[in-house]
Coordinates of C-alpha atoms and ligand atoms in Angstrom, one line a residue:
M1 CA 0.0 0.0 0.0
L2 CA 1.3 3.5 -0.8
L3 CA 1.1 6.1 1.9
W4 CA 0.1 9.7 1.2
D5 CA 3.7 10.9 1.0
E6 CA 4.9 7.9 -0.9
T7 CA 5.3 7.9 -4.7
I8 CA 6.6 5.6 -7.4
F9 CA 8.0 8.7 -9.3
S10 CA 11.6 9.4 -8.5
N11 CA 11.6 12.5 -10.7
G12 CA 8.3 13.0 -12.3
E13 CA 9.4 16.4 -13.8
V14 CA 11.1 14.5 -16.7
L15 CA 7.7 13.5 -17.9
E16 CA 6.4 17.1 -18.3
F17 CA 6.1 18.4 -21.8
D18 CA 8.3 21.4 -21.3
Y19 CA 11.2 19.3 -19.9
L20 CA 14.3 19.5 -22.1
P21 CA 15.9 16.1 -22.0
E22 CA 19.6 15.7 -21.3
Y23 CA 19.5 12.3 -23.1
F24 CA 18.6 13.3 -26.6
V25 CA 19.8 10.7 -29.1
H26 CA 19.1 9.5 -32.7
R27 CA 19.1 13.1 -33.9
D28 CA 22.8 13.7 -34.5
S29 CA 22.6 14.7 -38.2
Q30 CA 19.7 17.0 -37.6
M31 CA 21.5 18.7 -34.6
Q32 CA 24.6 19.0 -36.8
A33 CA 22.7 20.7 -39.6
L34 CA 21.1 23.1 -37.1
R35 CA 24.5 24.0 -35.7
F36 CA 26.0 24.7 -39.1
S37 CA 23.1 26.9 -40.0
L38 CA 23.5 29.0 -36.8
K39 CA 27.2 29.1 -36.9
P40 CA 27.5 32.3 -39.0
A41 CA 25.8 34.2 -36.1
L42 CA 29.0 33.6 -34.0
R43 CA 30.8 35.9 -36.6
G44 CA 28.2 38.6 -36.7
M45 CA 26.6 37.2 -39.9
R46 CA 23.0 36.4 -40.5
P47 CA 22.4 32.6 -39.8
V48 CA 21.0 30.4 -42.5
N49 CA 17.2 30.1 -42.4
C50 CA 15.9 26.6 -41.7
L51 CA 12.8 24.6 -42.5
V52 CA 12.5 21.9 -39.9
K53 CA 10.0 19.3 -40.9
G54 CA 8.6 16.0 -39.6
P55 CA 5.7 14.2 -38.1
P56 CA 4.5 15.2 -34.6
G57 CA 6.6 14.2 -31.6
T58 CA 9.8 13.5 -33.5
G59 CA 12.0 15.9 -31.5
K60 CA 11.9 19.0 -33.8
T61 CA 11.3 21.5 -31.1
T62 CA 13.6 19.8 -28.6
A63 CA 16.5 19.7 -31.1
V64 CA 16.1 23.5 -31.9
M65 CA 16.0 24.4 -28.2
K66 CA 19.0 22.3 -27.4
V67 CA 21.0 23.9 -30.2
F68 CA 19.8 27.4 -29.1
N69 CA 21.2 26.6 -25.6
E70 CA 24.5 25.4 -27.0
V71 CA 25.0 28.7 -28.9
K72 CA 23.9 30.7 -25.9
E73 CA 26.9 29.2 -24.0
Y74 CA 29.2 30.7 -26.6
T75 CA 27.8 34.2 -27.2
D76 CA 25.5 36.8 -25.9
D77 CA 25.3 38.5 -29.3
V78 CA 22.5 36.3 -30.6
A79 CA 19.0 36.5 -29.2
F80 CA 16.9 33.4 -29.5
V81 CA 13.1 33.5 -29.4
K82 CA 10.7 30.6 -29.8
V83 CA 7.2 31.5 -30.7
N84 CA 4.5 28.8 -30.3
C85 CA 2.3 29.6 -33.4
Q86 CA -0.6 27.6 -32.0
I87 CA -0.9 30.2 -29.3
D88 CA 0.4 33.3 -31.2
S89 CA -1.3 32.8 -34.5
T90 CA -1.3 36.3 -36.1
R91 CA 1.5 38.6 -37.2
F92 CA 0.8 41.0 -34.3
A93 CA 0.8 38.2 -31.8
V94 CA 4.1 36.8 -33.1
V95 CA 5.9 40.2 -32.9
S96 CA 4.4 40.8 -29.5
R97 CA 5.9 37.6 -28.3
I98 CA 9.3 38.4 -29.8
Y99 CA 9.2 41.9 -28.1
E100 CA 8.2 40.4 -24.8
Q101 CA 11.0 37.8 -24.9
L102 CA 13.6 40.3 -25.9
V103 CA 12.7 43.2 -23.7
H104 CA 10.9 41.3 -20.9
I105 CA 8.0 43.7 -21.0
T106 CA 4.5 42.6 -22.3
P107 CA 3.4 45.0 -24.9
P108 CA -0.2 46.3 -24.8
S109 CA -2.6 44.0 -26.8
S110 CA -4.2 47.0 -28.5
G111 CA -3.5 50.7 -29.2
I112 CA -0.2 50.0 -30.8
S113 CA 0.2 49.0 -34.4
F114 CA 2.2 46.0 -35.8
R115 CA 4.6 48.5 -37.4
R116 CA 5.3 50.4 -34.2
L117 CA 5.9 47.3 -32.3
F118 CA 8.2 45.8 -34.9
E119 CA 10.2 49.0 -35.0
K120 CA 10.7 48.7 -31.3
V121 CA 12.1 45.1 -31.8
I122 CA 14.4 46.4 -34.6
K123 CA 15.6 49.3 -32.4
Y124 CA 16.4 46.9 -29.6
L125 CA 18.4 44.7 -32.0
L126 CA 20.3 47.6 -33.6
D127 CA 21.0 49.3 -30.2
S128 CA 22.3 46.0 -28.7
N129 CA 24.0 44.9 -32.0
K130 CA 22.3 41.5 -31.6
T131 CA 21.3 39.0 -34.3
L132 CA 17.8 37.6 -33.8
V133 CA 16.9 34.0 -34.5
V134 CA 13.2 33.3 -34.4
A135 CA 11.9 29.7 -34.2
L136 CA 8.4 29.7 -35.4
D137 CA 7.2 26.5 -33.8
D138 CA 4.2 24.7 -35.4
I139 CA 4.0 27.3 -38.1
N140 CA 1.3 25.1 -39.7
Y141 CA -1.2 27.0 -37.5
L142 CA -0.3 30.2 -39.4
F143 CA -1.1 28.8 -42.8
P144 CA -4.9 28.6 -43.0
E145 CA -5.5 32.4 -42.7
G146 CA -2.4 33.4 -44.6
H147 CA -0.6 34.7 -41.6
A148 CA 2.5 32.5 -42.3
D149 CA 3.4 34.6 -45.4
E150 CA 2.9 37.9 -43.5
V151 CA 5.0 36.8 -40.6
M152 CA 7.8 35.4 -42.8
Y153 CA 7.8 38.4 -45.1
S154 CA 8.1 40.9 -42.3
L155 CA 10.9 39.1 -40.5
L156 CA 12.9 38.1 -43.5
R157 CA 12.7 41.4 -45.4
A158 CA 13.4 43.5 -42.3
H159 CA 16.9 44.3 -43.4
E160 CA 15.7 46.0 -46.5
Q161 CA 13.7 48.5 -44.5
Y162 CA 16.0 48.7 -41.6
P163 CA 19.6 48.3 -42.8
G164 CA 21.8 46.5 -40.3
A165 CA 19.0 44.4 -38.9
R166 CA 19.9 40.7 -38.7
I167 CA 17.0 38.3 -38.4
S168 CA 16.8 34.7 -39.4
V169 CA 14.0 32.2 -39.1
I170 CA 13.7 28.5 -38.2
A171 CA 10.3 27.5 -39.4
I172 CA 9.2 24.3 -37.7
I173 CA 6.4 22.4 -39.5
S174 CA 4.6 19.5 -37.8
D175 CA 3.9 17.5 -40.9
V176 CA 0.5 15.9 -40.6
G177 CA 0.0 15.6 -44.3
I178 CA -1.8 18.9 -44.9
P179 CA -0.3 20.6 -47.9
Y180 CA 1.2 24.1 -47.4
S181 CA 3.2 26.5 -49.4
F182 CA 4.6 30.0 -49.0
D183 CA 3.7 32.9 -51.2
P184 CA 6.2 33.4 -54.0
R185 CA 7.2 36.7 -52.4
V186 CA 8.3 34.8 -49.3
G187 CA 9.9 32.1 -51.5
S188 CA 12.2 34.7 -52.9
V189 CA 13.7 35.5 -49.5
F190 CA 13.2 32.2 -47.7
L191 CA 15.6 29.7 -49.3
P192 CA 16.0 27.5 -46.3
E193 CA 18.2 24.6 -45.3
E194 CA 15.6 21.8 -45.0
I195 CA 16.1 19.5 -42.1
A196 CA 13.9 16.4 -42.0
F197 CA 12.9 14.6 -38.8
P198 CA 11.7 11.2 -39.8
R199 CA 9.6 8.9 -37.5
Y200 CA 11.7 7.0 -35.0
E201 CA 12.3 3.3 -35.6
I202 CA 10.9 1.0 -32.9
A203 CA 14.3 0.3 -31.4
E204 CA 14.9 4.1 -31.1
I205 CA 11.6 4.6 -29.4
A206 CA 12.4 1.7 -27.0
D207 CA 15.8 3.3 -26.2
I208 CA 14.3 6.8 -25.5
I209 CA 11.4 5.6 -23.5
S210 CA 13.4 3.2 -21.3
N211 CA 15.8 6.0 -20.6
R212 CA 12.9 8.3 -19.6
V213 CA 11.6 5.5 -17.4
K214 CA 14.9 5.2 -15.7
H215 CA 14.9 8.9 -14.7
A216 CA 11.2 9.2 -13.9
F217 CA 10.5 6.2 -11.7
F218 CA 12.2 4.3 -8.9
Q219 CA 13.9 1.1 -9.8
D220 CA 11.7 -1.9 -10.8
V221 CA 8.5 0.2 -10.8
V222 CA 7.9 -0.3 -14.5
S223 CA 8.1 -3.9 -15.6
D224 CA 9.5 -4.9 -19.0
E225 CA 6.0 -5.9 -20.2
A226 CA 4.6 -2.5 -19.3
L227 CA 7.5 -0.8 -21.0
D228 CA 7.0 -2.9 -24.1
K229 CA 3.4 -1.9 -24.1
V230 CA 4.2 1.8 -24.0
V231 CA 6.7 1.3 -26.9
T232 CA 4.1 -0.6 -29.0
Y233 CA 1.6 2.2 -28.5
V234 CA 4.2 4.9 -29.4
D235 CA 5.1 3.0 -32.5
R236 CA 1.5 3.1 -33.7
T237 CA 1.6 6.8 -34.0
G238 CA 5.4 7.5 -34.1
D239 CA 4.8 10.3 -31.6
L240 CA 7.1 10.3 -28.6
R241 CA 4.9 12.9 -26.8
I242 CA 2.2 10.2 -26.5
G243 CA 4.7 7.8 -25.0
I244 CA 5.8 10.3 -22.4
D245 CA 2.2 11.2 -21.6
L246 CA 1.5 7.5 -21.3
L247 CA 4.2 7.0 -18.8
K248 CA 3.0 9.8 -16.6
R249 CA -0.7 8.7 -16.8
S250 CA 0.2 5.0 -16.3
G251 CA 2.2 5.9 -13.2
L252 CA -0.7 8.0 -11.8
N253 CA -3.1 5.1 -12.5
A254 CA -0.8 2.8 -10.5
E255 CA -0.6 5.2 -7.7
R256 CA -4.4 5.6 -7.7
R257 CA -4.8 1.9 -7.0
A258 CA -2.0 2.3 -4.4
S259 CA 0.3 0.0 -6.3
R260 CA 4.1 0.2 -6.2
T261 CA 4.4 -1.1 -9.8
V262 CA 3.0 0.0 -13.1
S263 CA 1.1 -2.8 -14.8
V264 CA 0.1 -3.4 -18.4
E265 CA -3.5 -2.6 -17.5
D266 CA -2.4 0.8 -16.1
V267 CA -0.8 1.4 -19.5
D268 CA -3.9 0.3 -21.5
K269 CA -6.1 2.4 -19.3
A270 CA -3.8 5.4 -19.8
Y271 CA -3.8 5.0 -23.6
E272 CA -7.5 5.8 -23.7
A273 CA -6.6 9.4 -22.7
S274 CA -3.2 9.7 -24.3
R275 CA -4.3 8.7 -27.7
L276 CA -6.6 11.8 -27.7
L277 CA -3.6 14.0 -27.1
H278 CA -3.3 15.3 -30.6
L279 CA -7.0 15.7 -31.3
C280 CA -7.5 17.6 -28.0
R281 CA -4.5 19.7 -28.8
N282 CA -5.8 20.7 -32.2
I283 CA -9.3 21.3 -30.9
K284 CA -7.9 23.5 -28.1
S285 CA -6.4 25.8 -30.7
L286 CA -9.8 26.4 -32.4
S287 CA -11.7 29.6 -31.9
D288 CA -15.0 29.5 -29.9
H289 CA -17.0 29.6 -33.1
E290 CA -15.0 26.8 -34.6
K291 CA -15.6 24.7 -31.5
I292 CA -19.3 25.3 -31.7
L293 CA -19.4 24.3 -35.3
L294 CA -17.3 21.2 -34.7
G295 CA -19.5 20.2 -31.8
L296 CA -22.6 20.5 -34.0
I297 CA -20.9 18.3 -36.7
A298 CA -19.8 15.7 -34.1
K299 CA -23.3 15.5 -32.6
D300 CA -25.0 14.8 -35.9
S301 CA -22.8 14.1 -38.9
S302 CA -25.7 13.4 -41.2
L303 CA -27.0 17.0 -41.2
P304 CA -26.9 18.5 -44.7
T305 CA -24.9 21.8 -44.8
G306 CA -28.1 23.9 -45.0
E307 CA -29.4 22.4 -41.7
L308 CA -26.0 22.7 -40.1
Y309 CA -25.8 26.3 -41.1
K310 CA -29.2 27.0 -39.5
S311 CA -28.2 25.5 -36.2
F312 CA -24.8 27.3 -36.3
H313 CA -26.5 30.7 -37.2
E314 CA -29.0 30.3 -34.4
I315 CA -26.3 29.9 -31.8
T316 CA -23.7 32.4 -33.1
G317 CA -25.7 34.8 -35.3
L318 CA -22.9 34.5 -37.9
G319 CA -23.6 34.6 -41.6
Y320 CA -23.1 32.1 -44.4
T321 CA -19.8 33.4 -45.6
R322 CA -18.1 33.1 -42.2
F323 CA -19.7 29.7 -41.7
Y324 CA -18.3 28.5 -45.0
E325 CA -14.8 29.8 -44.2
L326 CA -14.9 27.9 -41.0
I327 CA -15.9 24.7 -42.8
E328 CA -13.0 25.3 -45.2
K329 CA -10.5 25.9 -42.4
M330 CA -11.5 22.7 -40.5
H331 CA -11.4 20.8 -43.7
I332 CA -7.8 22.0 -44.4
S333 CA -6.9 21.2 -40.8
R334 CA -8.2 17.7 -41.4
L335 CA -10.7 17.8 -38.6
I336 CA -13.7 17.3 -40.9
D337 CA -14.3 15.8 -44.3
A338 CA -16.3 18.1 -46.5
D339 CA -17.4 16.5 -49.7
F340 CA -20.0 17.3 -52.3
S341 CA -22.6 14.6 -52.2
G342 CA -23.6 15.1 -55.8
K343 CA -26.3 17.0 -57.6
G344 CA -29.8 16.5 -56.3
M345 CA -33.0 18.3 -56.8
R346 CA -31.9 21.2 -54.8
G347 CA -28.6 21.5 -56.5
R348 CA -25.3 20.5 -54.9
T349 CA -25.6 19.7 -51.3
R350 CA -22.4 19.5 -49.3
Y351 CA -22.3 17.2 -46.4
V352 CA -19.7 17.4 -43.7
A353 CA -18.5 14.7 -41.4
P354 CA -15.9 14.5 -38.7
V355 CA -12.7 12.8 -39.5
Y356 CA -12.3 11.6 -35.9
D357 CA -14.7 9.6 -33.8
S358 CA -17.5 11.9 -32.8
E359 CA -17.4 10.7 -29.2
D360 CA -13.7 11.5 -29.0
I361 CA -14.3 15.0 -30.4
L362 CA -17.0 15.7 -27.9
K363 CA -14.8 14.4 -25.1
C364 CA -12.1 16.9 -26.1
L365 CA -14.6 19.7 -26.4
E366 CA -15.8 19.2 -22.8
Ligands
LIG401 N1 15.5 11.8 -29.5 C1 14.8 12.1 -28.3 N2 15.3 11.8 -27.1 C2 14.6 12.1 -26.0 N3 13.4 12.6 -26.0 C3 12.8 12.9 -27.2 C4 13.5 12.7 -28.4 N4 12.7 13.1 -29.4 C5 11.6 13.6 -28.8 N5 11.7 13.5 -27.5 C6 10.6 13.9 -26.5 O1 9.4 13.8 -27.1 C7 8.5 14.9 -26.8 C8 8.1 15.6 -28.1 O2 9.3 16.2 -28.7 P1 9.2 17.5 -29.5 O3 8.2 18.5 -28.8 O4 10.6 18.0 -29.7 O5 8.6 17.0 -30.9 P2 8.1 17.9 -32.1 O6 8.6 17.1 -33.3 O7 8.5 19.3 -32.0 O8 6.5 17.7 -32.1 P3 5.3 18.6 -32.7 O9 5.5 18.6 -34.2 O10 4.1 17.9 -32.3 O11 5.4 20.0 -32.1 C9 9.3 15.8 -25.9 O12 8.9 15.6 -24.6 C10 10.8 15.4 -26.1 O13 11.4 15.5 -24.9

């Protein structure tokens, strides 16, 4: 029996999402490519822009943050800023975040234009003679409304308007199969070094997960069978984040039943929640109107678009154009399927259906 102050976690912190692991392996070539791209900054030159691409949970953000930390050890002349585009999803929000991280003051959310704020960023860089490297993490979230082009254009052409400004970008794309492309105007200034992060092999997953177990739990808490089960689940999606979440939830499940060991059943039970991680993460990033619409679609996927619009309009008061834009956006984000069902008596009727299990969607929306 576990007492109140007893725990099976020796260092649960290593299972938190924001933990930067010391043991970071199987990404040597990618780390090396990042180092080479950033190296010019050590000589006061603009670093090479990068496009870091790969499926979710393959270590992209971690690799970039680790290389940032390495360079910070060498020099104070480079300022590194990571922007989470899922949270900061407009050009203004991105530059606000950059300003906040550089100057350590949160700018007002209104009453100041993008241009004014951007000029403050540039002034800071010129006054301090620093090079700025911006990692735009999960830049995918900026594509649907065209913000990715605006952001990239502003950052990468800054030196034309403000001579002497040195800014480079590491665009991190979580590749979930949705096509994306930059505007040709951006393409002419963004000729990046592309760095691919492929899915991990099962042996690599096993290596990383077992190392995390060693640091997170006391000895012999996680049996080989339970560990294998976690690895099998991670291998299904290729996403290590799911594995780390699984470890944490399995451990908590074991503690809940006052056990000193994590069983295969604890892992199975935890997977119910962990497998929804991505879906819930995507849904969390939607606006309130999008959530309402997705909820309606999940509740009844057989509704023709006209009916769906009526219900949506009743709740939100929004018009058809906006409704249609939201349908398009969620279609692009792969949350819904939106297909023309053919030509009927009333012309073309477009039906929409959720890509994911409706119950799962409703669970994430709760
Ligand atoms: N090679 C590795 N060694 C140790 N831990 C790793 C490794 N790769 C990824 N991880 C862990 O997996 C989790 C997800 O990694 P990370 O956030 O870097 O992935 P990502 O590719 O940026 O994901 P996304 O595209 O979803 O944003 C983190 O907790 C990280 O510590």
